[in-house]
Coordinates of C-alpha atoms in Angstrom, one line a residue:
M1 CA -44.4 -66.5 2.0
A2 CA -47.5 -68.3 2.8
T3 CA -45.1 -69.1 5.7
I4 CA -44.3 -65.7 7.0
D5 CA -48.1 -64.5 6.9
W6 CA -48.9 -67.4 8.9
R7 CA -45.8 -66.0 11.6
I8 CA -47.0 -62.6 11.7
R9 CA -50.8 -63.7 11.8
R10 CA -49.5 -65.6 15.3
L11 CA -47.1 -62.5 16.5
A12 CA -50.0 -60.6 16.1
Q13 CA -52.6 -62.7 18.2
T14 CA -49.7 -63.0 20.9
V15 CA -49.6 -59.2 20.5
F16 CA -53.4 -59.2 21.4
T17 CA -53.6 -61.5 23.8
V18 CA -51.2 -59.6 26.1
W19 CA -53.1 -56.6 25.0
A20 CA -56.3 -57.7 26.4
V21 CA -54.7 -59.2 29.6
T22 CA -53.3 -56.0 30.5
T23 CA -56.9 -53.8 29.5
L24 CA -58.5 -56.4 31.2
S25 CA -56.6 -55.3 34.7
F26 CA -57.1 -52.1 34.1
V27 CA -60.7 -52.7 33.9
L28 CA -60.7 -54.6 37.3
V29 CA -59.2 -51.3 39.4
R30 CA -61.5 -48.9 37.3
L31 CA -64.8 -50.5 36.9
M32 CA -65.0 -54.2 38.9
P33 CA -68.1 -54.3 41.0
G34 CA -66.5 -53.7 44.9
N35 CA -64.6 -50.9 44.1
P36 CA -60.8 -51.9 44.6
M37 CA -59.4 -48.5 45.0
G38 CA -61.7 -48.1 47.6
A39 CA -61.1 -51.3 49.1
M40 CA -57.7 -50.8 49.1
V41 CA -57.9 -46.8 51.0
R42 CA -59.8 -48.5 54.0
Q43 CA -57.4 -51.4 54.6
L44 CA -54.7 -48.6 54.8
E45 CA -57.0 -46.5 56.7
Q46 CA -57.0 -49.0 59.3
Q47 CA -53.7 -49.6 59.4
G48 CA -53.8 -45.7 61.0
V49 CA -53.1 -43.6 57.6
D50 CA -54.7 -40.3 57.4
P51 CA -57.5 -40.9 54.6
V52 CA -55.7 -38.0 52.5
R53 CA -52.9 -40.0 52.5
A54 CA -54.1 -42.8 51.8
R55 CA -56.5 -41.8 48.8
Q56 CA -52.3 -41.1 47.5
L57 CA -50.9 -43.9 48.3
V58 CA -53.6 -45.9 46.6
E59 CA -53.8 -43.4 43.2
L60 CA -49.1 -43.9 43.5
R61 CA -49.3 -47.4 43.8
L62 CA -52.0 -48.0 40.9
T63 CA -50.1 -45.8 39.0
I64 CA -54.1 -45.0 37.6
D65 CA -55.2 -41.3 38.8
P66 CA -59.0 -42.0 39.4
N67 CA -59.9 -38.1 38.5
E68 CA -58.4 -38.1 34.9
P69 CA -60.7 -39.6 31.7
I70 CA -61.1 -43.3 31.4
P71 CA -59.3 -43.1 28.3
I72 CA -56.4 -40.6 29.4
A73 CA -56.1 -43.1 32.0
Y74 CA -55.8 -46.3 30.4
V75 CA -52.9 -45.1 28.1
D76 CA -51.5 -43.8 31.0
Y77 CA -51.5 -46.7 32.6
I78 CA -50.2 -49.2 29.3
V79 CA -47.4 -46.9 29.4
N80 CA -46.6 -47.3 32.6
V81 CA -47.2 -51.0 32.3
L82 CA -44.6 -51.4 28.7
S83 CA -42.1 -49.5 30.4
G84 CA -42.0 -51.5 33.3
N85 CA -43.9 -49.6 35.9
L86 CA -47.1 -51.9 37.6
G87 CA -47.0 -50.0 40.6
Q88 CA -46.2 -50.7 44.4
S89 CA -47.6 -53.7 46.6
V90 CA -50.3 -52.5 49.1
Y91 CA -49.2 -55.2 51.5
Y92 CA -45.6 -55.6 51.2
A93 CA -44.5 -52.0 50.2
E94 CA -42.2 -52.6 47.4
P95 CA -41.9 -52.2 43.6
V96 CA -44.1 -55.2 42.1
T97 CA -41.5 -55.4 39.6
Q98 CA -39.0 -55.9 41.8
I99 CA -40.9 -58.4 44.2
L100 CA -42.4 -60.2 40.9
A101 CA -38.5 -60.3 39.8
Q102 CA -37.2 -62.0 43.2
A103 CA -39.8 -64.3 42.5
M104 CA -39.4 -65.4 39.1
P105 CA -36.7 -67.3 38.9
W106 CA -37.2 -69.8 41.7
T107 CA -40.8 -70.8 40.1
L108 CA -38.3 -71.2 37.1
F109 CA -36.5 -73.6 38.9
V110 CA -39.2 -75.7 40.1
L111 CA -40.8 -75.7 36.7
S112 CA -37.8 -76.7 35.0
W113 CA -36.6 -79.5 36.7
S114 CA -40.6 -80.9 36.8
L115 CA -41.0 -80.0 33.1
F116 CA -37.7 -81.9 32.3
I117 CA -38.2 -84.9 34.7
S118 CA -41.7 -85.5 33.9
F119 CA -41.3 -85.7 30.4
F120 CA -38.4 -87.8 30.1
I121 CA -40.2 -90.2 32.3
G122 CA -43.0 -90.2 30.4
I123 CA -40.9 -90.5 27.0
V124 CA -38.7 -93.6 28.3
A125 CA -41.8 -95.0 30.0
G126 CA -44.4 -94.9 27.4
A127 CA -41.6 -96.4 24.6
L128 CA -41.5 -99.6 26.8
M129 CA -45.3 -99.4 27.6
A130 CA -45.6 -99.3 23.3
Y131 CA -42.8 -101.7 23.1
W132 CA -44.5 -104.3 25.5
E133 CA -47.9 -103.9 24.3
G134 CA -50.5 -105.5 26.4
G135 CA -48.1 -107.6 28.5
K136 CA -48.1 -107.6 32.3
F137 CA -45.0 -104.4 31.8
D138 CA -48.1 -102.3 29.9
V139 CA -51.1 -103.1 31.6
G140 CA -49.5 -102.4 34.9
L141 CA -47.7 -99.0 34.2
T142 CA -50.9 -97.3 32.2
S143 CA -52.9 -98.2 35.0
W144 CA -50.4 -96.7 37.0
A145 CA -50.4 -93.6 35.0
I146 CA -53.8 -93.2 34.4
L147 CA -53.9 -93.5 38.3
M148 CA -51.1 -90.5 39.0
G149 CA -52.9 -88.1 36.1
S150 CA -56.5 -88.5 38.0
I151 CA -54.6 -87.6 41.3
P152 CA -55.2 -83.4 41.3
Y153 CA -51.5 -82.0 42.6
Y154 CA -52.5 -80.6 45.5
V155 CA -53.5 -83.5 46.8
L156 CA -50.7 -84.6 46.1
A157 CA -48.7 -82.3 47.5
F158 CA -50.4 -82.3 51.1
L159 CA -49.6 -85.8 51.3
L160 CA -46.0 -85.9 50.5
L161 CA -45.5 -82.7 52.7
I162 CA -47.9 -84.7 55.7
F163 CA -45.5 -87.9 55.4
L164 CA -42.0 -87.1 54.1
A165 CA -41.8 -83.3 55.7
Y166 CA -44.1 -83.7 59.0
R167 CA -44.2 -87.4 60.0
L168 CA -40.1 -88.4 58.9
N169 CA -38.8 -85.1 58.7
W170 CA -36.4 -86.4 55.5
F171 CA -37.6 -82.8 53.9
P172 CA -38.2 -79.2 54.9
T173 CA -42.0 -78.0 55.4
S174 CA -41.9 -74.7 54.1
G175 CA -39.4 -72.3 52.3
R176 CA -37.3 -71.9 49.4
A177 CA -33.6 -71.8 50.7
P178 CA -31.5 -72.8 53.5
T179 CA -31.2 -70.4 56.3
G180 CA -27.6 -69.2 57.9
V181 CA -26.5 -70.6 54.5
P182 CA -24.4 -67.6 52.7
A183 CA -26.2 -67.3 49.1
G184 CA -24.0 -67.9 46.3
F185 CA -22.7 -70.7 43.8
N186 CA -21.1 -72.7 46.8
W187 CA -22.1 -76.5 47.4
P188 CA -24.2 -76.0 51.0
F189 CA -26.4 -73.2 49.3
I190 CA -27.1 -75.5 46.5
K191 CA -28.1 -78.2 48.2
G192 CA -30.3 -76.7 50.2
I193 CA -32.3 -75.1 47.2
V194 CA -32.5 -78.7 45.9
H195 CA -33.5 -80.1 49.0
H196 CA -36.6 -77.1 49.7
A197 CA -37.4 -77.5 45.6
T198 CA -38.0 -81.9 46.1
L199 CA -41.7 -82.0 47.3
P200 CA -42.7 -79.2 44.9
V201 CA -40.4 -81.0 42.2
L202 CA -42.2 -84.5 43.2
S203 CA -46.0 -82.6 43.4
M204 CA -45.5 -81.5 40.1
L205 CA -44.7 -85.0 38.4
V206 CA -48.2 -86.4 38.2
A207 CA -47.8 -85.0 34.9
S208 CA -45.1 -87.6 34.1
G209 CA -48.7 -90.0 33.9
V210 CA -50.0 -88.6 31.5
A211 CA -46.7 -87.8 29.2
S212 CA -46.1 -91.8 29.1
L213 CA -49.3 -92.4 28.0
G214 CA -49.4 -89.8 25.2
M215 CA -45.7 -91.3 24.2
R216 CA -47.3 -94.8 24.7
G217 CA -50.1 -93.9 21.3
N218 CA -47.8 -91.7 19.6
S219 CA -45.6 -95.0 19.6
I220 CA -47.8 -97.5 18.7
R221 CA -49.0 -95.1 16.1
V222 CA -45.9 -95.1 14.4
L223 CA -45.3 -99.1 15.2
G224 CA -48.7 -99.5 12.8
S225 CA -47.1 -97.3 10.3
D226 CA -46.1 -98.2 6.7
Y227 CA -42.4 -96.3 6.2
L228 CA -41.8 -98.3 9.0
R229 CA -42.7 -101.6 7.4
V230 CA -40.7 -100.3 4.5
A231 CA -37.9 -99.8 6.5
R232 CA -37.9 -103.3 7.8
L233 CA -38.0 -104.8 4.6
R234 CA -34.9 -102.6 3.6
G235 CA -33.5 -105.1 6.3
L236 CA -32.4 -101.9 8.1
S237 CA -31.4 -103.0 11.6
D238 CA -33.2 -102.7 14.6
T239 CA -31.5 -100.4 16.3
T240 CA -31.3 -97.7 13.0
I241 CA -35.0 -98.3 12.9
S242 CA -35.8 -97.4 16.9
T243 CA -33.9 -94.7 16.9
Q244 CA -34.1 -93.1 13.1
Y245 CA -38.1 -94.2 12.8
I246 CA -39.8 -95.2 16.2
A247 CA -38.2 -92.6 18.6
R248 CA -37.7 -90.0 16.3
N249 CA -41.2 -90.0 15.1
A250 CA -42.8 -90.7 18.1
V251 CA -41.4 -88.2 19.7
L252 CA -41.8 -85.2 17.5
P253 CA -45.6 -84.4 19.0
M254 CA -44.2 -84.3 22.5
Y255 CA -42.7 -81.0 21.9
T256 CA -45.5 -79.1 21.4
S257 CA -47.3 -81.0 24.7
F258 CA -43.9 -80.0 26.7
L259 CA -44.7 -76.4 26.0
I260 CA -47.8 -76.5 26.5
S261 CA -47.2 -78.0 30.2
I262 CA -45.7 -75.0 31.0
G263 CA -48.6 -72.9 31.1
E264 CA -50.5 -75.6 32.8
M265 CA -47.5 -75.9 35.2
F266 CA -47.8 -72.0 36.0
G267 CA -51.5 -72.1 36.9
G268 CA -50.5 -75.2 39.3
S269 CA -48.0 -73.3 41.0
V270 CA -50.0 -70.7 42.7
V271 CA -51.5 -72.8 44.7
L272 CA -48.5 -75.5 45.0
E273 CA -45.9 -72.8 46.4
Q274 CA -49.1 -71.7 49.2
V275 CA -49.0 -75.4 49.8
F276 CA -45.2 -75.3 50.6
Q277 CA -44.9 -72.0 51.5
Y278 CA -42.3 -72.2 48.9
R279 CA -42.4 -67.8 48.1
G280 CA -42.3 -67.9 43.9
L281 CA -44.8 -66.1 41.3
G282 CA -47.8 -68.3 42.5
Y283 CA -47.0 -67.6 46.0
Y284 CA -47.3 -64.0 45.9
L285 CA -50.4 -64.1 43.2
L286 CA -52.1 -66.1 45.9
A287 CA -51.2 -64.0 49.0
A288 CA -51.9 -60.4 46.6
T289 CA -55.2 -62.3 46.7
Y290 CA -55.8 -62.8 50.3
Q291 CA -54.3 -59.8 50.7
R292 CA -56.9 -57.3 48.5
D293 CA -53.1 -56.3 46.7
Y294 CA -54.6 -55.4 43.4
P295 CA -51.3 -54.2 42.1
L296 CA -49.1 -56.9 43.0
M297 CA -52.1 -59.5 42.0
M298 CA -52.6 -57.8 38.5
G299 CA -48.8 -57.6 38.1
G300 CA -48.7 -61.3 38.6
F301 CA -51.7 -62.2 36.2
V302 CA -50.1 -59.6 33.4
L303 CA -46.8 -62.0 33.8
I304 CA -48.1 -65.2 34.0
T305 CA -50.7 -64.5 30.8
V306 CA -46.9 -63.3 28.5
A307 CA -45.1 -66.3 30.1
V308 CA -47.9 -69.3 28.9
V309 CA -48.5 -67.1 25.8
L310 CA -44.6 -67.0 24.4
A311 CA -44.8 -70.7 25.4
L312 CA -47.6 -71.3 22.7
L313 CA -46.0 -68.9 20.4
I314 CA -42.2 -70.4 20.8
A315 CA -44.4 -73.8 20.0
D316 CA -45.9 -72.6 16.6
L317 CA -43.2 -71.1 15.4
T318 CA -40.4 -73.6 16.0
Y319 CA -42.3 -76.7 15.3
G320 CA -41.1 -76.4 11.7
L321 CA -37.7 -76.8 12.8
V322 CA -38.6 -80.0 14.6
D323 CA -40.8 -82.1 12.1
P324 CA -40.1 -80.7 8.6
R325 CA -42.9 -82.0 7.4
A326 CA -45.2 -79.5 9.1
G327 CA -43.2 -76.8 7.0
G328 CA -44.4 -74.2 9.9
Q329 CA -48.0 -73.3 7.6
N330 CA -50.0 -75.2 10.1
S331 CA -52.5 -73.1 11.2
D332 CA -51.1 -74.3 15.1
S333 CA -49.1 -76.7 16.0
Y334 CA -51.2 -78.3 19.2

């Protein structure tokens, strides 16, 4: 019963967080200093749109009627968001939902590869560092991991772009897919999208340094645990001890870090995709900020928040399945 009550509380916290972000986006349009609605009207007027028509377009694209009382307008806005109507982009003149739906798979493609590769490298390297604790391999790799973890991802992105794309021409300088190749499940197209995604993925691999340090610390703690000494006294083989005791228990804390990193990488994609002109979710969110495209900005903000909150929720709800010792009754798994 306690586990069920705890999960209900976590679900309620998640719903509250999403509601708070959605409400904040409404406040951004209605009450933010600088009058975003007026700025959008002036932007359309500069494009030659009649002032009356410009205001009508803004109301349509924001799905908000400025003449309605705030409570009624707020309810209408929430209903529109729940129904998937996030308005229309001012700059791209397309539904926000359509733009985000097209961009999201590309961001997920880069993030998924970055996460799995970085944590695979981190887990393997961290385990080896702990096994040879204090040796040259441990010292050298620890120094390298600290160095990689201290480099901002966007600095590494610029360096990779300059040397590997512009100078050596090994990778494309922009885009997310090859031109002149029919999109679909064919080798030229698949090879092209992997080629375009390589530099963004490499830029995010700085997370492997942090992951390796975390795995190293976990492994060292396991190596000094009492149950490991008991396992050795029982005469278990090194293979059994390594796989069933050391690796299994050292990897468990990395599970939560893995899911939390999703949120960090979503945030990093905002600048990273702009650097490589990779048209994913982060690219459109930053472009919307530059263009003062409030519908697209709010839609991207809400979508990223929902993705991060869901990742944390999954981490909490499933940690008890991954580690039975937690029992699902912890207040948090991170």
